[in-house]
């Protein structure tokens, strides 16, 4: 087999296997990275720690004002960090949808260019 035939077989084999990789192993890898980022941020924000300590007074101040301020501050932080996690989760879902749509969009644009050239 000549070198040109081997190179051509390799190029066409890669082009044929690309969509399979993109929608199987590539999509799983992308989903894992998206989920890992959200999980890492959730751990960094520590929402579960804020919830666990919601009714614990800050700085050991056990009067009513210390308890109210601690409850208000922790409630605010829980809402804020939960909102950030929701926005990050939605962004990661959008990134995953874009990952899945990108090859189809590229093919449609390519076909549109070919059709435009044939009409001219």
CSV table of N, CA and C in Angstrom, one decimal:
chain,number,residue,atom,x,y,z
A,1,UNK,N,0.8,-1.2,0.0
A,1,UNK,CA,0.0,0.0,0.0
A,1,UNK,C,0.9,1.2,0.0
A,2,UNK,N,0.6,2.2,-0.8
A,2,UNK,CA,1.4,3.4,-0.9
A,2,UNK,C,1.1,4.3,0.2
A,3,UNK,N,2.0,5.3,0.4
A,3,UNK,CA,1.9,6.2,1.5
A,3,UNK,C,0.6,7.1,1.3
A,4,UNK,N,0.4,7.5,0.1
A,4,UNK,CA,-0.8,8.3,-0.2
A,4,UNK,C,-2.1,7.6,0.1
A,5,UNK,N,-2.2,6.3,-0.1
A,5,UNK,CA,-3.4,5.5,0.2
A,5,UNK,C,-3.5,5.4,1.7
A,6,UNK,N,-2.4,5.2,2.4
A,6,UNK,CA,-2.5,5.1,3.9
A,6,UNK,C,-3.0,6.4,4.5
A,7,UNK,N,-2.4,7.5,4.0
A,7,UNK,CA,-2.8,8.9,4.5
A,7,UNK,C,-4.3,9.1,4.1
A,8,UNK,N,-4.7,8.8,2.9
A,8,UNK,CA,-6.1,9.0,2.5
A,8,UNK,C,-7.0,8.2,3.4
A,9,UNK,N,-6.7,6.9,3.6
A,9,UNK,CA,-7.5,6.1,4.5
A,9,UNK,C,-7.6,6.6,5.9
A,10,UNK,N,-6.5,7.1,6.4
A,10,UNK,CA,-6.4,7.7,7.8
A,10,UNK,C,-7.3,9.0,7.8
A,11,UNK,N,-7.2,9.8,6.8
A,11,UNK,CA,-8.0,11.1,6.8
A,11,UNK,C,-9.5,10.8,6.7
A,12,UNK,N,-9.9,9.9,5.8
A,12,UNK,CA,-11.3,9.6,5.6
A,12,UNK,C,-11.8,8.8,6.8
A,13,UNK,N,-11.0,8.0,7.4
A,13,UNK,CA,-11.4,7.2,8.6
A,13,UNK,C,-11.6,8.2,9.8
A,14,UNK,N,-10.8,9.2,9.9
A,14,UNK,CA,-10.9,10.2,11.0
A,14,UNK,C,-12.2,11.0,10.8
A,15,UNK,N,-12.4,11.4,9.5
A,15,UNK,CA,-13.6,12.2,9.2
A,15,UNK,C,-14.9,11.4,9.5
A,16,UNK,N,-14.8,10.1,9.2
A,16,UNK,CA,-16.0,9.2,9.4
A,16,UNK,C,-16.2,9.0,10.9
A,17,UNK,N,-15.2,8.8,11.7
A,17,UNK,CA,-15.3,8.5,13.1
A,17,UNK,C,-15.5,9.7,14.0
A,18,UNK,N,-15.3,10.9,13.4
A,18,UNK,CA,-15.4,12.1,14.3
A,18,UNK,C,-16.9,12.3,14.8
A,19,UNK,N,-17.9,12.2,14.0
A,19,UNK,CA,-19.3,12.4,14.6
A,19,UNK,C,-19.6,11.4,15.7
A,20,UNK,N,-19.1,10.1,15.5
A,20,UNK,CA,-19.3,9.1,16.5
A,20,UNK,C,-18.6,9.5,17.8
A,21,UNK,N,-17.4,9.9,17.7
A,21,UNK,CA,-16.7,10.4,19.0
A,21,UNK,C,-17.3,11.6,19.6
A,22,UNK,N,-17.7,12.6,18.7
A,22,UNK,CA,-18.3,13.8,19.2
A,22,UNK,C,-19.6,13.6,20.1
A,23,UNK,N,-20.4,12.7,19.6
A,23,UNK,CA,-21.7,12.4,20.3
A,23,UNK,C,-21.6,11.3,21.3
A,24,UNK,N,-20.5,10.6,21.5
A,24,UNK,CA,-20.4,9.6,22.5
A,24,UNK,C,-19.3,10.0,23.5
A,25,UNK,N,-18.1,9.6,23.3
A,25,UNK,CA,-17.0,9.9,24.3
A,25,UNK,C,-16.8,11.4,24.5
A,26,UNK,N,-16.9,12.2,23.4
A,26,UNK,CA,-16.7,13.6,23.6
A,26,UNK,C,-17.8,14.3,24.4
A,27,UNK,N,-19.0,13.8,24.1
A,27,UNK,CA,-20.2,14.4,24.9
A,27,UNK,C,-20.1,14.0,26.3
A,28,UNK,N,-19.7,12.8,26.6
A,28,UNK,CA,-19.6,12.3,28.0
A,28,UNK,C,-18.5,13.1,28.7
A,29,UNK,N,-17.4,13.3,28.0
A,29,UNK,CA,-16.3,14.1,28.6
A,29,UNK,C,-16.8,15.6,28.9
A,30,UNK,N,-17.5,16.2,27.9
A,30,UNK,CA,-18.0,17.5,28.1
A,30,UNK,C,-19.0,17.6,29.3
A,31,UNK,N,-19.9,16.6,29.3
A,31,UNK,CA,-20.8,16.6,30.4
A,31,UNK,C,-20.1,16.4,31.8
A,32,UNK,N,-19.1,15.6,31.8
A,32,UNK,CA,-18.3,15.4,33.0
A,32,UNK,C,-17.7,16.7,33.5
A,33,UNK,N,-17.1,17.4,32.5
A,33,UNK,CA,-16.5,18.7,32.9
A,33,UNK,C,-17.5,19.7,33.4
A,34,UNK,N,-18.6,19.8,32.7
A,34,UNK,CA,-19.7,20.7,33.2
A,34,UNK,C,-20.2,20.4,34.6
A,35,UNK,N,-20.5,19.1,34.8
A,35,UNK,CA,-20.9,18.7,36.1
A,35,UNK,C,-19.9,18.8,37.2
A,36,UNK,N,-18.6,18.6,36.8
A,36,UNK,CA,-17.5,18.7,37.7
A,36,UNK,C,-17.3,20.2,38.1
A,37,UNK,N,-17.5,21.1,37.2
A,37,UNK,CA,-17.4,22.5,37.5
A,37,UNK,C,-18.5,23.0,38.5
A,38,UNK,N,-19.7,22.6,38.2
A,38,UNK,CA,-20.8,22.9,39.1
A,38,UNK,C,-20.6,22.3,40.5
A,39,UNK,N,-20.2,21.1,40.5
A,39,UNK,CA,-19.9,20.4,41.8
A,39,UNK,C,-18.8,21.1,42.6
A,40,UNK,N,-17.8,21.5,41.9
A,40,UNK,CA,-16.6,22.2,42.5
A,40,UNK,C,-17.1,23.5,43.1
A,41,UNK,N,-17.9,24.2,42.3
A,41,UNK,CA,-18.4,25.5,42.8
A,41,UNK,C,-19.3,25.4,44.0
A,42,UNK,N,-20.1,24.4,43.9
A,42,UNK,CA,-21.0,24.1,45.1
A,42,UNK,C,-20.2,23.8,46.3
A,43,UNK,N,-19.2,23.1,46.2
A,43,UNK,CA,-18.3,22.8,47.3
A,43,UNK,C,-17.6,24.1,47.8
A,44,UNK,N,-17.1,24.9,46.9
A,44,UNK,CA,-16.5,26.1,47.2
A,44,UNK,C,-17.4,27.1,47.9
A,45,UNK,N,-18.7,27.2,47.5
A,45,UNK,CA,-19.6,28.1,48.1
A,45,UNK,C,-20.1,27.6,49.4
A,46,UNK,N,-20.1,26.3,49.6
A,46,UNK,CA,-20.4,25.7,50.9
A,46,UNK,C,-21.8,26.0,51.4
A,47,UNK,N,-22.8,25.9,50.5
A,47,UNK,CA,-24.2,26.2,50.8
A,47,UNK,C,-24.7,25.2,51.9
A,48,UNK,N,-24.2,23.9,51.8
A,48,UNK,CA,-24.6,23.0,52.8
A,48,UNK,C,-24.1,23.3,54.2
A,49,UNK,N,-23.0,24.0,54.3
A,49,UNK,CA,-22.4,24.4,55.6
A,49,UNK,C,-23.3,25.6,56.1
A,50,UNK,N,-23.6,26.5,55.2
A,50,UNK,CA,-24.5,27.7,55.6
A,50,UNK,C,-25.8,27.1,56.1
A,51,UNK,N,-26.4,26.1,55.4
A,51,UNK,CA,-27.7,25.6,55.9
A,51,UNK,C,-27.5,24.9,57.2
A,52,UNK,N,-26.5,24.1,57.4
A,52,UNK,CA,-26.2,23.4,58.6
A,52,UNK,C,-26.1,24.4,59.8
A,53,UNK,N,-25.5,25.5,59.6
A,53,UNK,CA,-25.3,26.5,60.7
A,53,UNK,C,-26.3,27.6,60.7
A,54,UNK,N,-27.4,27.4,60.0
A,54,UNK,CA,-28.4,28.5,59.9
A,54,UNK,C,-28.9,29.1,61.2
A,55,UNK,N,-29.1,28.2,62.2
A,55,UNK,CA,-29.6,28.7,63.5
A,55,UNK,C,-28.6,28.8,64.6
A,56,UNK,N,-27.3,28.7,64.2
A,56,UNK,CA,-26.2,28.8,65.2
A,56,UNK,C,-25.8,30.3,65.2
A,57,UNK,N,-25.8,30.9,66.4
A,57,UNK,CA,-25.4,32.3,66.5
A,57,UNK,C,-23.9,32.5,66.1
A,58,UNK,N,-23.7,33.6,65.4
A,58,UNK,CA,-22.3,33.9,65.0
A,58,UNK,C,-21.5,34.5,66.2
A,59,UNK,N,-20.3,34.2,66.3
A,59,UNK,CA,-19.4,34.8,67.3
A,59,UNK,C,-19.8,34.5,68.7
A,60,UNK,N,-20.7,33.4,68.9
A,60,UNK,CA,-21.1,33.1,70.2
A,60,UNK,C,-22.1,34.1,70.9
A,61,UNK,N,-22.6,35.0,70.1
A,61,UNK,CA,-23.5,36.0,70.7
A,61,UNK,C,-24.9,35.4,70.7
A,62,UNK,N,-25.4,35.1,71.9
A,62,UNK,CA,-26.6,34.3,72.0
A,62,UNK,C,-27.8,35.2,72.4
A,63,UNK,N,-27.7,36.5,72.3
A,63,UNK,CA,-28.9,37.3,72.6
A,63,UNK,C,-29.8,37.3,71.3
A,64,UNK,N,-30.9,37.9,71.4
A,64,UNK,CA,-31.9,37.8,70.3
A,64,UNK,C,-31.4,38.5,69.0
A,65,UNK,N,-30.6,39.7,69.2
A,65,UNK,CA,-30.1,40.4,68.1
A,65,UNK,C,-29.0,39.6,67.4
A,66,UNK,N,-28.2,38.9,68.1
A,66,UNK,CA,-27.1,38.1,67.5
A,66,UNK,C,-27.7,37.0,66.7
A,67,UNK,N,-28.8,36.4,67.3
A,67,UNK,CA,-29.4,35.3,66.6
A,67,UNK,C,-30.1,35.8,65.3
A,68,UNK,N,-30.8,36.9,65.4
A,68,UNK,CA,-31.5,37.5,64.2
A,68,UNK,C,-30.5,37.9,63.1
A,69,UNK,N,-29.5,38.5,63.5
A,69,UNK,CA,-28.5,39.0,62.5
A,69,UNK,C,-27.8,37.8,61.9
A,70,UNK,N,-27.5,36.8,62.7
A,70,UNK,CA,-26.9,35.5,62.1
A,70,UNK,C,-27.8,34.8,61.2
A,71,UNK,N,-29.1,34.7,61.6
A,71,UNK,CA,-30.1,34.1,60.7
A,71,UNK,C,-30.3,34.8,59.4
A,72,UNK,N,-30.4,36.2,59.5
A,72,UNK,CA,-30.6,37.0,58.3
A,72,UNK,C,-29.4,36.9,57.4
A,73,UNK,N,-28.2,37.0,57.9
A,73,UNK,CA,-27.0,36.9,57.1
A,73,UNK,C,-26.8,35.6,56.4
A,74,UNK,N,-27.0,34.5,57.1
A,74,UNK,CA,-26.9,33.2,56.6
A,74,UNK,C,-28.0,32.9,55.5
A,75,UNK,N,-29.2,33.4,55.8
A,75,UNK,CA,-30.3,33.2,54.8
A,75,UNK,C,-30.0,34.0,53.5
A,76,UNK,N,-29.4,35.2,53.7
A,76,UNK,CA,-29.0,35.9,52.5
A,76,UNK,C,-28.0,35.2,51.7
A,77,UNK,N,-27.0,34.7,52.4
A,77,UNK,CA,-25.9,34.0,51.7
A,77,UNK,C,-26.4,32.7,51.0
A,78,UNK,N,-27.3,32.0,51.7
A,78,UNK,CA,-27.8,30.8,51.1
A,78,UNK,C,-28.6,31.1,49.8
A,79,UNK,N,-29.4,32.2,49.8
A,79,UNK,CA,-30.1,32.6,48.7
A,79,UNK,C,-29.2,33.0,47.6
A,80,UNK,N,-28.2,33.8,47.9
A,80,UNK,CA,-27.3,34.4,46.9
A,80,UNK,C,-26.4,33.3,46.3
A,81,UNK,N,-25.9,32.4,47.1
A,81,UNK,CA,-25.0,31.3,46.5
A,81,UNK,C,-25.9,30.3,45.8
A,82,UNK,N,-27.1,30.0,46.2
A,82,UNK,CA,-28.0,29.1,45.5
A,82,UNK,C,-28.3,29.7,44.1
A,83,UNK,N,-28.6,31.0,44.1
A,83,UNK,CA,-28.8,31.7,42.8
A,83,UNK,C,-27.6,31.6,41.9
A,84,UNK,N,-26.4,31.8,42.4
A,84,UNK,CA,-25.2,31.7,41.6
A,84,UNK,C,-25.1,30.3,41.0
A,85,UNK,N,-25.3,29.3,41.9
A,85,UNK,CA,-25.3,27.9,41.4
A,85,UNK,C,-26.3,27.6,40.3
A,86,UNK,N,-27.5,28.2,40.5
A,86,UNK,CA,-28.5,28.0,39.5
A,86,UNK,C,-28.1,28.6,38.1
A,87,UNK,N,-27.5,29.8,38.2
A,87,UNK,CA,-27.0,30.5,37.0
A,87,UNK,C,-25.9,29.7,36.3
A,88,UNK,N,-25.0,29.2,37.1
A,88,UNK,CA,-23.9,28.4,36.6
A,88,UNK,C,-24.4,27.1,36.0
A,89,UNK,N,-25.4,26.5,36.6
A,89,UNK,CA,-26.0,25.2,36.1
A,89,UNK,C,-26.6,25.5,34.8
A,90,UNK,N,-27.4,26.6,34.7
A,90,UNK,CA,-28.0,26.9,33.4
A,90,UNK,C,-27.0,27.2,32.3
A,91,UNK,N,-25.9,27.9,32.7
A,91,UNK,CA,-24.8,28.2,31.7
A,91,UNK,C,-24.2,26.9,31.2
A,92,UNK,N,-24.0,25.9,32.1
A,92,UNK,CA,-23.4,24.6,31.8
A,92,UNK,C,-24.3,23.8,30.9
A,93,UNK,N,-25.6,23.9,31.1
A,93,UNK,CA,-26.6,23.3,30.3
A,93,UNK,C,-26.6,23.9,28.9
A,94,UNK,N,-26.5,25.2,28.8
A,94,UNK,CA,-26.4,25.9,27.5
A,94,UNK,C,-25.1,25.5,26.8
A,95,UNK,N,-24.0,25.4,27.5
A,95,UNK,CA,-22.7,24.9,26.9
A,95,UNK,C,-22.9,23.5,26.4
A,96,UNK,N,-23.5,22.7,27.1
A,96,UNK,CA,-23.7,21.3,26.7
A,96,UNK,C,-24.6,21.2,25.4
A,97,UNK,N,-25.7,22.1,25.4
A,97,UNK,CA,-26.5,22.1,24.2
A,97,UNK,C,-25.8,22.7,23.0
A,98,UNK,N,-24.9,23.7,23.2
A,98,UNK,CA,-24.1,24.2,22.1
A,98,UNK,C,-23.1,23.1,21.6
A,99,UNK,N,-22.6,22.3,22.6
A,99,UNK,CA,-21.7,21.2,22.2
A,99,UNK,C,-22.4,20.3,21.3
A,100,UNK,N,-23.6,19.9,21.6
A,100,UNK,CA,-24.4,18.9,20.8
A,100,UNK,C,-24.8,19.5,19.5
A,101,UNK,N,-25.1,20.8,19.4
A,101,UNK,CA,-25.6,21.4,18.2
A,101,UNK,C,-24.5,21.9,17.3
A,102,UNK,N,-23.3,22.0,17.7
A,102,UNK,CA,-22.2,22.6,16.9
A,102,UNK,C,-22.0,21.9,15.6
A,103,UNK,N,-21.8,20.5,15.6
A,103,UNK,CA,-21.5,19.9,14.3
A,103,UNK,C,-22.7,20.0,13.4
A,104,UNK,N,-23.9,19.9,13.8
A,104,UNK,CA,-25.1,20.0,12.9
A,104,UNK,C,-25.1,21.4,12.3
A,105,UNK,N,-24.8,22.4,13.2
A,105,UNK,CA,-24.8,23.8,12.7
A,105,UNK,C,-23.7,24.0,11.6
A,106,UNK,N,-22.6,23.4,11.9
A,106,UNK,CA,-21.5,23.5,10.9
A,106,UNK,C,-21.8,22.9,9.6
A,107,UNK,N,-22.5,21.7,9.6
A,107,UNK,CA,-22.9,21.1,8.4
A,107,UNK,C,-23.9,21.9,7.7
A,108,UNK,N,-24.9,22.5,8.4
A,108,UNK,CA,-25.9,23.3,7.7
A,108,UNK,C,-25.3,24.5,7.1
A,109,UNK,N,-24.3,25.2,7.8
A,109,UNK,CA,-23.7,26.3,7.2
A,109,UNK,C,-22.9,25.9,5.9
A,110,UNK,N,-22.2,24.8,6.0
A,110,UNK,CA,-21.4,24.3,4.9
A,110,UNK,C,-22.3,24.0,3.7
A,111,UNK,N,-23.4,23.3,4.0
A,111,UNK,CA,-24.4,23.0,2.9
A,111,UNK,C,-25.0,24.3,2.3
A,112,UNK,N,-25.3,25.2,3.1
A,112,UNK,CA,-25.8,26.5,2.6
A,112,UNK,C,-24.8,27.2,1.7
A,113,UNK,N,-23.5,27.1,2.1
A,113,UNK,CA,-22.5,27.7,1.2
A,113,UNK,C,-22.4,27.0,-0.1
A,114,UNK,N,-22.5,25.7,-0.1
A,114,UNK,CA,-22.4,24.9,-1.3
A,114,UNK,C,-23.6,25.2,-2.2
A,115,UNK,N,-24.8,25.2,-1.6
A,115,UNK,CA,-26.0,25.5,-2.4
A,115,UNK,C,-25.9,26.9,-3.0
A,116,UNK,N,-25.4,27.9,-2.2
A,116,UNK,CA,-25.2,29.2,-2.7
A,116,UNK,C,-24.2,29.3,-3.9
A,117,UNK,N,-23.2,28.5,-3.8
A,117,UNK,CA,-22.3,28.4,-5.0
A,117,UNK,C,-22.9,27.8,-6.2
A,118,UNK,N,-23.7,26.7,-6.0
A,118,UNK,CA,-24.3,26.1,-7.1
A,118,UNK,C,-25.4,26.9,-7.8
A,119,UNK,N,-26.0,27.8,-7.0
A,119,UNK,CA,-27.0,28.7,-7.6
A,119,UNK,C,-26.4,29.9,-8.4
A,120,UNK,N,-25.2,30.2,-8.1
A,120,UNK,CA,-24.6,31.4,-8.7
A,120,UNK,C,-24.1,31.1,-10.1
